[in-house]
Coordinates of C-alpha atoms and ligand atoms in Angstrom, one line a residue:
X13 CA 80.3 56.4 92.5
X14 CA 78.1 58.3 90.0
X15 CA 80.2 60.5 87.5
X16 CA 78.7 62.7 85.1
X17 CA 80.6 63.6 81.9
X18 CA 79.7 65.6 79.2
X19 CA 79.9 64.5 75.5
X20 CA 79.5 67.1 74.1
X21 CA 81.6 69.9 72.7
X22 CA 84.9 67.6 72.2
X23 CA 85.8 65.9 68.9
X24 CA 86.1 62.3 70.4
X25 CA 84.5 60.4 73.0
X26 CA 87.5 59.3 74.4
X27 CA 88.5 63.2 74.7
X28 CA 85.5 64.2 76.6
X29 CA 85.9 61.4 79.0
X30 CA 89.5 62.4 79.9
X31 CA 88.8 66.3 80.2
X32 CA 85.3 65.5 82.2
X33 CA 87.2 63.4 84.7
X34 CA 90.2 66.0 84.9
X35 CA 88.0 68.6 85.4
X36 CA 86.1 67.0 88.2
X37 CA 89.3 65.7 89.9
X38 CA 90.7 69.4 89.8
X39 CA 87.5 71.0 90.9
X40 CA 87.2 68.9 94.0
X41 CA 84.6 67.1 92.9
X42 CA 86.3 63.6 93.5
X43 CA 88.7 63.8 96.0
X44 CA 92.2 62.7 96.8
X45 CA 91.8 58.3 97.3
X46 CA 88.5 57.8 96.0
X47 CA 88.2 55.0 94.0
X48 CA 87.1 55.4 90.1
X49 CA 83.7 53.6 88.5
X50 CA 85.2 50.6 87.1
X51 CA 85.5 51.2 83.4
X52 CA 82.5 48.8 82.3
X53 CA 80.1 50.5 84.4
X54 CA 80.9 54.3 83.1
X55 CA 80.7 52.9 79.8
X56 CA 77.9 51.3 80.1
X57 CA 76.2 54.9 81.7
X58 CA 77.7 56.7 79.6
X59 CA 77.1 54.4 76.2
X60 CA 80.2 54.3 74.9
X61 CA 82.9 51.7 74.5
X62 CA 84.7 49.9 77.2
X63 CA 87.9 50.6 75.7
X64 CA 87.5 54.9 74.9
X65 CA 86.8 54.3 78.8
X66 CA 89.7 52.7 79.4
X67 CA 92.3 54.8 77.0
X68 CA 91.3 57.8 78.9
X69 CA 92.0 56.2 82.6
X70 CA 95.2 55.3 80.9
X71 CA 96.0 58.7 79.8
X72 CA 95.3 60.5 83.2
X73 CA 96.9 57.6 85.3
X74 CA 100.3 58.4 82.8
X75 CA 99.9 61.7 83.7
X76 CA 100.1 61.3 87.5
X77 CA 96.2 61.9 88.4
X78 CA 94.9 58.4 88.7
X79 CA 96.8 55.2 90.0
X80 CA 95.7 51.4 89.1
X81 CA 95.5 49.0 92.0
X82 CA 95.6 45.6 90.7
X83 CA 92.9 43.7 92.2
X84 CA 91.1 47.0 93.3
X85 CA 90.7 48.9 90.3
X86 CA 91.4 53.1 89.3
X87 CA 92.1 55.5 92.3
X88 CA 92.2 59.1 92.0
X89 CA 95.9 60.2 93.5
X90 CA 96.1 62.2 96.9
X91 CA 97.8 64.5 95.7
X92 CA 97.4 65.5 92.1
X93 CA 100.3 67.0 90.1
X94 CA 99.7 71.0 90.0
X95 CA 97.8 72.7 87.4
X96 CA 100.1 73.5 84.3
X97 CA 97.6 74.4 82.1
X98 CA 94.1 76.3 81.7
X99 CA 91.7 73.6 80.3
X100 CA 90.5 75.2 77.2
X101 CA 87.4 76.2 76.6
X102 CA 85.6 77.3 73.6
X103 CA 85.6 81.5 73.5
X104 CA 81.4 82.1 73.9
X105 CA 80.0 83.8 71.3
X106 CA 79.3 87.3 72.2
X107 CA 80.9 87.5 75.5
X108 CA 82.9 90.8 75.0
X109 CA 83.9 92.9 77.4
X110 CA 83.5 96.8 76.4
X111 CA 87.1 97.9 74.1
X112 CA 87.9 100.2 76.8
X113 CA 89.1 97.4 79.4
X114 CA 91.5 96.1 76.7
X115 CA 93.5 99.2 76.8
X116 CA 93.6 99.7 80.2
X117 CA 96.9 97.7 81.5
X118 CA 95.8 95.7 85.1
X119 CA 97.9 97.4 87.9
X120 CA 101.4 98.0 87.8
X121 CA 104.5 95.8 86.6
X122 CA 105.6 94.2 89.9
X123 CA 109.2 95.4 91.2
X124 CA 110.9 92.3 91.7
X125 CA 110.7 89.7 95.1
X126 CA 113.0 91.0 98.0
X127 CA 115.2 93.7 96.3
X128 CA 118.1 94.2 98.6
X129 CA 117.7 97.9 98.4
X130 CA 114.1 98.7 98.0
X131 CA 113.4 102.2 96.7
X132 CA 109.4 101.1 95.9
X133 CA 107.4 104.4 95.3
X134 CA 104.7 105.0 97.4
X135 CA 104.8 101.9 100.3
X136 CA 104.7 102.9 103.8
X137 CA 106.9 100.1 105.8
X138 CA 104.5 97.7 107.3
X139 CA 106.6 97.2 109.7
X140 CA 105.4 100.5 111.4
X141 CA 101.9 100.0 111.4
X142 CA 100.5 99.9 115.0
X143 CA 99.3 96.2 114.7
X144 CA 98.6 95.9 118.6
X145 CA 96.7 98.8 119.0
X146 CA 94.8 98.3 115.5
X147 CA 94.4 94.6 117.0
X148 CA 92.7 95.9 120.6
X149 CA 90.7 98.4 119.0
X150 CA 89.2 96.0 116.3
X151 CA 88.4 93.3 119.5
X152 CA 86.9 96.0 121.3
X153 CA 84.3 97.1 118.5
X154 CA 83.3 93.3 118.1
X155 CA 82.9 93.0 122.0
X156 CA 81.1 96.7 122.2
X157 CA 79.9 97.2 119.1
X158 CA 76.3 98.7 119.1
X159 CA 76.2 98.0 115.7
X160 CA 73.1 95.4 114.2
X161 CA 75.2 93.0 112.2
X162 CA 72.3 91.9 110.6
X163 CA 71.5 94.8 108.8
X164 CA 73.5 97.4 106.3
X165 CA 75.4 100.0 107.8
X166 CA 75.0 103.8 106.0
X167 CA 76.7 104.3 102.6
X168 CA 79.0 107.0 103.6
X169 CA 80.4 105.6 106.4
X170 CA 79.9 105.4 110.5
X171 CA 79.5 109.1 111.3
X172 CA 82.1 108.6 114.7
X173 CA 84.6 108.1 111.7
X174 CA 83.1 111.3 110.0
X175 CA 82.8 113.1 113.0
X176 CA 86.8 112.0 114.0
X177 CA 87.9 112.1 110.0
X178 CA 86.7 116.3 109.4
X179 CA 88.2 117.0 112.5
X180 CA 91.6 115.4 111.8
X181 CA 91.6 116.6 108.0
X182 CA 90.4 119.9 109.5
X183 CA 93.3 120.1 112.3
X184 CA 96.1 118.3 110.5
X185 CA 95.4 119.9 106.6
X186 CA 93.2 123.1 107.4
X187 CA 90.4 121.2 105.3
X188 CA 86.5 122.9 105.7
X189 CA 84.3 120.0 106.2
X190 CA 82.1 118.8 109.2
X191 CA 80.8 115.2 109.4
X192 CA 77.9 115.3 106.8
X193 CA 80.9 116.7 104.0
X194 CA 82.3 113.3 104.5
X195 CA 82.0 110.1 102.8
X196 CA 84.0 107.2 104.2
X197 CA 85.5 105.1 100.9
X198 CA 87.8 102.1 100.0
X199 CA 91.0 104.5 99.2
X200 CA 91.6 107.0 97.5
X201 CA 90.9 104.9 94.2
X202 CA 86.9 103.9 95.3
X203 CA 86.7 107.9 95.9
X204 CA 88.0 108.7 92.3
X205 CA 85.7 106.1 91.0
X206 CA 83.0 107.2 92.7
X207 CA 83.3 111.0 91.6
X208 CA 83.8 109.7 88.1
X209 CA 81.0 108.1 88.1
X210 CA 79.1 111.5 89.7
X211 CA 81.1 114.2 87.5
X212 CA 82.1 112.0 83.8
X213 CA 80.4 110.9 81.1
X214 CA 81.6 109.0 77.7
X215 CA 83.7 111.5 75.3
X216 CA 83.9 113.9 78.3
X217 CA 87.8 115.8 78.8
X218 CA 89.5 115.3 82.2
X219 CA 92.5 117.2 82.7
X220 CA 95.2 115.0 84.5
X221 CA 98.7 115.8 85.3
X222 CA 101.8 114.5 82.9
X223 CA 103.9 112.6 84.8
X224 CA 100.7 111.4 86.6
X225 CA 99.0 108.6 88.7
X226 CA 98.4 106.1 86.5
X227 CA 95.5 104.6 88.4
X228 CA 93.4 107.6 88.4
X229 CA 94.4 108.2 84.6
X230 CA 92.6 104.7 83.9
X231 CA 89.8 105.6 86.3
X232 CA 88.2 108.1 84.1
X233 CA 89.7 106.6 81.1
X234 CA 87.6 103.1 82.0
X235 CA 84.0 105.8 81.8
X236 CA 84.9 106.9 78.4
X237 CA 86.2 110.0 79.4
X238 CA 88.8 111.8 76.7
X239 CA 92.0 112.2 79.1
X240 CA 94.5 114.4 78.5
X241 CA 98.1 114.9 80.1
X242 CA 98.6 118.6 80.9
X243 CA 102.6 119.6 82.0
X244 CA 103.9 119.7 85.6
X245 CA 106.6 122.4 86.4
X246 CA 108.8 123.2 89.4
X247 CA 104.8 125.1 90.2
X248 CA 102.8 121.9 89.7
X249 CA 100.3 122.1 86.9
X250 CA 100.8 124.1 84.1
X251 CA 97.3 125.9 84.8
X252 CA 97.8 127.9 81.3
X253 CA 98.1 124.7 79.5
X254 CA 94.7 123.3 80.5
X255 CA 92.3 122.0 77.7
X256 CA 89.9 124.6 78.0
X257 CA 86.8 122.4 77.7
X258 CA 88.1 120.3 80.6
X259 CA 84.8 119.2 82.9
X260 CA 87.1 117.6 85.8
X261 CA 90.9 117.9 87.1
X262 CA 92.8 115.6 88.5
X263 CA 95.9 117.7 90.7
X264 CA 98.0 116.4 93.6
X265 CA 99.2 120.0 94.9
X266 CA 100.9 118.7 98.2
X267 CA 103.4 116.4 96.7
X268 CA 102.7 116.1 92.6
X269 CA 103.2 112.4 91.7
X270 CA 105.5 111.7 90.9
X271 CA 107.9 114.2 90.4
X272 CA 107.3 115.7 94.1
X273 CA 106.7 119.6 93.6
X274 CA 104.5 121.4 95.4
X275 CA 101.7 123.4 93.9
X276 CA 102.8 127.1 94.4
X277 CA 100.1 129.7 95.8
X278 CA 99.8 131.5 92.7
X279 CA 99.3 128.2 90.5
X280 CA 96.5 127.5 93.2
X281 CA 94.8 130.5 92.9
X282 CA 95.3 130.5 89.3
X283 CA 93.4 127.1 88.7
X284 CA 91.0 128.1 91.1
X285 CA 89.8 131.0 89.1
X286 CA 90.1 128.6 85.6
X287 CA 87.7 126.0 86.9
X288 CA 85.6 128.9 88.1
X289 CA 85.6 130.5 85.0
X290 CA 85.5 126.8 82.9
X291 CA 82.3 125.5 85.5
X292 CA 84.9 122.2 86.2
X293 CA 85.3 120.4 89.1
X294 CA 89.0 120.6 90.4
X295 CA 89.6 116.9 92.2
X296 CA 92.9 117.1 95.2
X297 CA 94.1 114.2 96.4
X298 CA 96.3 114.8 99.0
X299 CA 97.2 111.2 99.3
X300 CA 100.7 111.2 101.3
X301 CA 100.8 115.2 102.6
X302 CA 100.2 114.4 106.6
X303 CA 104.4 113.2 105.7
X304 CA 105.9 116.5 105.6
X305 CA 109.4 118.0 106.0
X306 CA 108.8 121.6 106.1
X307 CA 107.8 124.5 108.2
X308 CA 104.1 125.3 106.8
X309 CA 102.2 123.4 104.7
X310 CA 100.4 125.5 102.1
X311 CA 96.5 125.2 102.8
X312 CA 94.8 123.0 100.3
X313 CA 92.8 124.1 97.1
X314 CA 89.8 123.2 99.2
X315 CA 90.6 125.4 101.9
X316 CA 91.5 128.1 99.4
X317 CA 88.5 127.4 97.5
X318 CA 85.6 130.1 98.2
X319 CA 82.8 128.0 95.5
X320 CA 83.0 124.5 96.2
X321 CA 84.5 123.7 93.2
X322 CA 87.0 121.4 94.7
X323 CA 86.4 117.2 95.8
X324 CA 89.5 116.8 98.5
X325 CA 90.2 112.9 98.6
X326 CA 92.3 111.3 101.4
X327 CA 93.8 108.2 102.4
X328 CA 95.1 106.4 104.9
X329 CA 97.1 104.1 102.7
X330 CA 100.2 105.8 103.5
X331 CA 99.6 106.5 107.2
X332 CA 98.4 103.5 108.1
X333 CA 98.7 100.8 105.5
X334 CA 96.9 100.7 101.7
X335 CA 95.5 97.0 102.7
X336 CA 93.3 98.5 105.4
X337 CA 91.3 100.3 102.0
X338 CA 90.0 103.6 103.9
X339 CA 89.9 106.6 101.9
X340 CA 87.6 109.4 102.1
X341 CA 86.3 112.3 100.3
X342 CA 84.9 116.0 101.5
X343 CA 82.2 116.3 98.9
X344 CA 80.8 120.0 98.2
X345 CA 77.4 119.8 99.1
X346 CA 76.2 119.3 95.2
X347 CA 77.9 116.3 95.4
X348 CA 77.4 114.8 98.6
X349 CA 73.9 113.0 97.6
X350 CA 74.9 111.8 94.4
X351 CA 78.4 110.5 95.8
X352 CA 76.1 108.2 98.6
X353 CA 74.1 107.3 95.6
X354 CA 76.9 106.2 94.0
X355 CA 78.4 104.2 96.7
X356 CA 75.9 102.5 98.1
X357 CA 75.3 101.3 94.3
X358 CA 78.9 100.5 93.7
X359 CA 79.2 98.5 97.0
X360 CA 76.5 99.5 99.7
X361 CA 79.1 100.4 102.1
X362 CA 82.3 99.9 103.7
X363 CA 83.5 97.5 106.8
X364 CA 81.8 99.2 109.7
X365 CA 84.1 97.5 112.5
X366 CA 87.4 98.7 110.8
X367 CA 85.6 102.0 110.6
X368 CA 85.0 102.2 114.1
X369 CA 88.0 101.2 115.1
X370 CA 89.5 104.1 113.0
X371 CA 87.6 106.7 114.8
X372 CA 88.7 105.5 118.0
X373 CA 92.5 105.6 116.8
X374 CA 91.7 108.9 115.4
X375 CA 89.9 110.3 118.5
X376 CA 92.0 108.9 121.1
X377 CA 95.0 110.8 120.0
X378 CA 96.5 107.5 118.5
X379 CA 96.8 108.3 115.0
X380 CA 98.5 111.8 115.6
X381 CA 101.3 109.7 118.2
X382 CA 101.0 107.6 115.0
X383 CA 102.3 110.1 112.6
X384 CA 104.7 111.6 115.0
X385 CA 106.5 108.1 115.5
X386 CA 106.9 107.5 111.4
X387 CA 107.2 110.9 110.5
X388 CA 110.4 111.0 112.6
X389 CA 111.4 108.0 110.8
X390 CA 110.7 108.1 107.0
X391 CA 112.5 111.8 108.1
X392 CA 115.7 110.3 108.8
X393 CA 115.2 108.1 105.6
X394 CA 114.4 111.3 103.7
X395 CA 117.8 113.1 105.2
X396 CA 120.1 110.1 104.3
X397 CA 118.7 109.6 101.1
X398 CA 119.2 113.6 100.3
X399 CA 122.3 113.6 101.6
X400 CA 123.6 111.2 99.1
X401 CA 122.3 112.2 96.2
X402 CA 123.9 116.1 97.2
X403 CA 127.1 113.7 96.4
X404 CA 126.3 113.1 92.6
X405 CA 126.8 116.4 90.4
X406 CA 123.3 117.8 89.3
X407 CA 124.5 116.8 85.4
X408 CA 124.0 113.3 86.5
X409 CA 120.9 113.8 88.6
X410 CA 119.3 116.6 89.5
X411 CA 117.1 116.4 92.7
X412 CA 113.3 117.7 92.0
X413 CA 112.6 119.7 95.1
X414 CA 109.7 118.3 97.5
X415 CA 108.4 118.9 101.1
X416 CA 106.2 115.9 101.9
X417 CA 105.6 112.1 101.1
X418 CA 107.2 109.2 100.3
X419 CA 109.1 109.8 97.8
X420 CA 111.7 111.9 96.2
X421 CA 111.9 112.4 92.3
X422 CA 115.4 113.3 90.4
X423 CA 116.0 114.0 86.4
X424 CA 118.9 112.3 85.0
X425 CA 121.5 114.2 82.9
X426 CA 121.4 113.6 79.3
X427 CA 122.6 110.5 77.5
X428 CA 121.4 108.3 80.2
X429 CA 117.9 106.3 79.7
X430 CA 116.2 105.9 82.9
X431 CA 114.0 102.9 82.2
X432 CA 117.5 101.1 81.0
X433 CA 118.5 102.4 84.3
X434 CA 115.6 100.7 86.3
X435 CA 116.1 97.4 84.7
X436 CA 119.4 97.1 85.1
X437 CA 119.0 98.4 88.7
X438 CA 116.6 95.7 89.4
X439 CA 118.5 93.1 88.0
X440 CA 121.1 94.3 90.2
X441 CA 118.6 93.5 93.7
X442 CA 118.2 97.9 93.8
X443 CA 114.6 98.8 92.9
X444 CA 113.6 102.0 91.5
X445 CA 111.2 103.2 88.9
X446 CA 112.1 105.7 86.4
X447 CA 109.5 108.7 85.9
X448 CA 108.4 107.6 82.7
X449 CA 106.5 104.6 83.6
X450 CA 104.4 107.2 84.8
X451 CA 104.0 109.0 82.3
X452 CA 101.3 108.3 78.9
X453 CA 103.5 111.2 76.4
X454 CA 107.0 109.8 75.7
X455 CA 108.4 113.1 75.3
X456 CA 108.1 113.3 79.2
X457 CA 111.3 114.0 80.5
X458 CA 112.7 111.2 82.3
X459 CA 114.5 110.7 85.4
X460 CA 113.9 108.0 88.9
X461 CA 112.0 108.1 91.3
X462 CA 112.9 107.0 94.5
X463 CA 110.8 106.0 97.3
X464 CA 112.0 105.6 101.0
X465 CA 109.1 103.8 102.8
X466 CA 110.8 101.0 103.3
X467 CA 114.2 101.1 102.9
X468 CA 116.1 101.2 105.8
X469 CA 118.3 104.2 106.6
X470 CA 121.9 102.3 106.9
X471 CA 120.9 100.7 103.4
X472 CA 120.0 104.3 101.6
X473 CA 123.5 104.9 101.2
X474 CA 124.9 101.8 100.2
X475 CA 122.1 101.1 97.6
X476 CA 122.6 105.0 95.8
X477 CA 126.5 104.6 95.6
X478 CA 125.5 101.2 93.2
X479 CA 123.3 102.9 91.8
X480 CA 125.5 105.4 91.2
X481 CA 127.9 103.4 89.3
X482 CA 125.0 102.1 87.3
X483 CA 124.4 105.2 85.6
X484 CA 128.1 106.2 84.9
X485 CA 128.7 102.7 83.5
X486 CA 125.5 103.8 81.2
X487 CA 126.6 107.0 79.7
X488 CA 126.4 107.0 76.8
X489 CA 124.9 103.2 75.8
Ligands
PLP15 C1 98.8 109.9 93.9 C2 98.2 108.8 94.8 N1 96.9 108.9 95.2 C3 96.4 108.0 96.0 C4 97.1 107.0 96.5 C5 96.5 106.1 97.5 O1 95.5 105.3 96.9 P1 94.6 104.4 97.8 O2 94.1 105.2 98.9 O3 93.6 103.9 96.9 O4 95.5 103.2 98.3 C6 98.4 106.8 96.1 C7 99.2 105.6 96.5 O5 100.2 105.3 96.1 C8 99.0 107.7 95.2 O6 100.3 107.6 94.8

């Protein structure tokens, strides 16, 4: 068998020759049985001694990778013991990422495996998602489909899914838009990447709310922009309090995330006539509204909006599921070229069968029976997990007021430190995040929020009553 090792770039030969055969057992480049070059003939091709050879066949047969067979010579193990350790490699001069993307944490700290009672903020349960119907409808695009897989599909999206996505936004959210407003995108997170890139340049001031969403925080954080944290209140955004040179705002007036208010009409109008009177861009993501547990929704800043200063976004992470990646925005009609632009740059397109089969759940009435089905449920989640917490006196926790989503948000009463809270919670198989580990100013006030996608309703109780005697045990640590 021919082996090539490298020589180079290890101190001795002996070195080299273990971490080149190591390397090519782990990549798969000698498999599982095969049988080694005998040690004269890979010194010989490699011209070094028999025995640096044969020292580093002893070191990787100790080690478990290589087994002799007397009378047959060095094997390579079938199954190798697992990876421990990154081979090191030298750093390579000059390869440096930009500073930015070492301040920019990678996604959020996981929960914990398997909580027993799982408060997880913003999960729809999986367990709801209409996998038989999403099943037939995906076979039936690949049996149909008119599509030419051998070419690129448009950059905005199938326009059945634009056609079947204004009309839904435009029934279910009073939204404006008609097909061409709509660009079909990855999430909400591709769509606030996308109108970063359109709206944001290095050093320029994006208004985001404090508590916030982190991830679209580090969006326009990651294109240089300066972000700053402006106040929620029992309104929403604290409109007076926004930088005035801000170019772009970042508000979530259905549900604010985390801490659940909705964005009174005066607050809407207010920051309506500021981003008129500033020239900024207002951006709404209405990611989790079509849950709601009131009469009448409050129409939308973009609805409200009579300039087309305002990029909606939507998802479907929360009524469908956030691994199926379809978002969309309703661009204003400045934007719309540059957004395509953007997107097909950024990735070309999206997956035009899982498109399709969108806009047939949409237009066959599917997605509405959808939301009928798990609204009723993540309702009776949302009753039980109310009614306990009207139990605990508001000293201890407060409930913020909310009509819609996922999640419900509640302040704590003083001497009681909610991320202590959350840890010990966890450690205790109940998870739950506290408000500040979504917030970037410290003096945020703190709090939990608590998510009920995908706990079940007999467990709400159970799960708040330990909970419960977390925090009194805490008073005062
Ligand atoms: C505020 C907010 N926006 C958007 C989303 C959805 O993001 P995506 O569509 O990228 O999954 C979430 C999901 O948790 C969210 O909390």
């Amino acid at each position: 068998m021919e082996l090539h090792i490298s020589l180079d770039g290890h101190p001795t030969v002996v070195g080299a020759i273990y971490r080149g055969v190591l390397e090519a057992i782990r990549d798969g480049r000698i498999p599982g049985g095969r049988r080694l070059p005998p040690t004269r003939d890979l010194a010989v091709n490699l011209g070094v001694s028999r025995n640096s050879v044969a020292s580093a066949y002893e070191r990787l047969t100790a080690e478990g990778y290589l087994e002799a067979r007397v009378g047959s010579g060095t094997y390579v193990r079938a199954a190798p013991p697992p990876r421990t350790t990154v081979t090191p490699r030298r750093p390579v001069h000059g390869l440096r990422p930009l500073a930015v993307w070492s301040r920019i944490p990678a996604g959020m700290p996981p929960m914990g495996s398997n909580p027993r009672f799982d408060f997880s903020v913003g999960m729809p349960d999986g367990e709801l998602f209409p996998l038989a119907t999403w099943r037939r409808l995906l076979s039936r695009e690949l049996r149909v489909t008119n599509l030419d897989l051998g070419r690129y599909a448009a950059p905005s999206g199938v326009r059945p899914l634009r056609v079947a996505i204004a009309r839904h936004a435009g029934a279910s959210r009073a939204v404006r838009a008609v097909a061409d407003d709509i660009i079909v995108t990855n999430g909400a997170q591709q769509a606030l990447d996308l109108i970063g890139r359109v709206m944001v340049g290095p050093g320029d001031v994006v208004a985001v709310e404090e508590p916030g969403y982190p991830p679209a925080r580090r969006v326009f954080e990651s294109l240089g922009a300066r972000v700053i944290g402006v106040g929620v209140d029992g309104e929403g955004l604290m409109v007076d309090a926004l930088p005035a040179r801000a170019r772009l705002v970042y508000v979530t007036p259905s549900h604010q995330f985390p801490l659940g208010a909705v964005m009174s009409l005066a607050r809407r109008r207010a920051l309506l006539r500021w981003a008129q009177e500033a020239g900024a861009t207002i951006v709404e993501d209405d990611y989790d509204s079509e849950y709601r547990y009131a009469a009448r929704p409050l129409d939308p800043l973009q609805s409200l909006d009579p300039d087309g200063h305002t990029v909606y976004v939507g998802s479907f992470s929360k009524t469908l599921s956030p691994a199926l990646r379809l978002g969309f925005v309703v661009a204003p009609e400045a934007l719309r070229g540059p957004l395509q632009v953007a997107r097909s740059l950024n990735d070309w397109h999206g997956n035009p069968i899982t498109e399709l089969a969108l806009a047939r759940f949409i237009e066959d009435g599917d997605l509405a029976a959808h939301l009928r089905r798990t609204t009723r449920v993540y309702a009776a989640r949302r009753a039980a997990l109310l009614d306990a917490l009207s139990a605990w006196p508001p000293e201890r926790l407060a409930v913020i007021p909310s009509m819609a989503g996922l999640h419900v948000a509640a302040r704590l009463g003083a001497g009681v430190d909610a991320p202590t809270i959350a840890a010990r919670a966890q450690a205790a198989g109940i998870a739950v995040r506290p408000i500040s580990h979504f917030a970037a100013n410290p003096a945020t006030p703190d709090g939990l929020v608590l998510g009920f996608g995908v706990i079940d309703v007999e467990r709400i109780g159970p799960g708040l009553q330990r909970l419960a005697r977390l925090i009194d045990d805490s008073v005062g640590d």
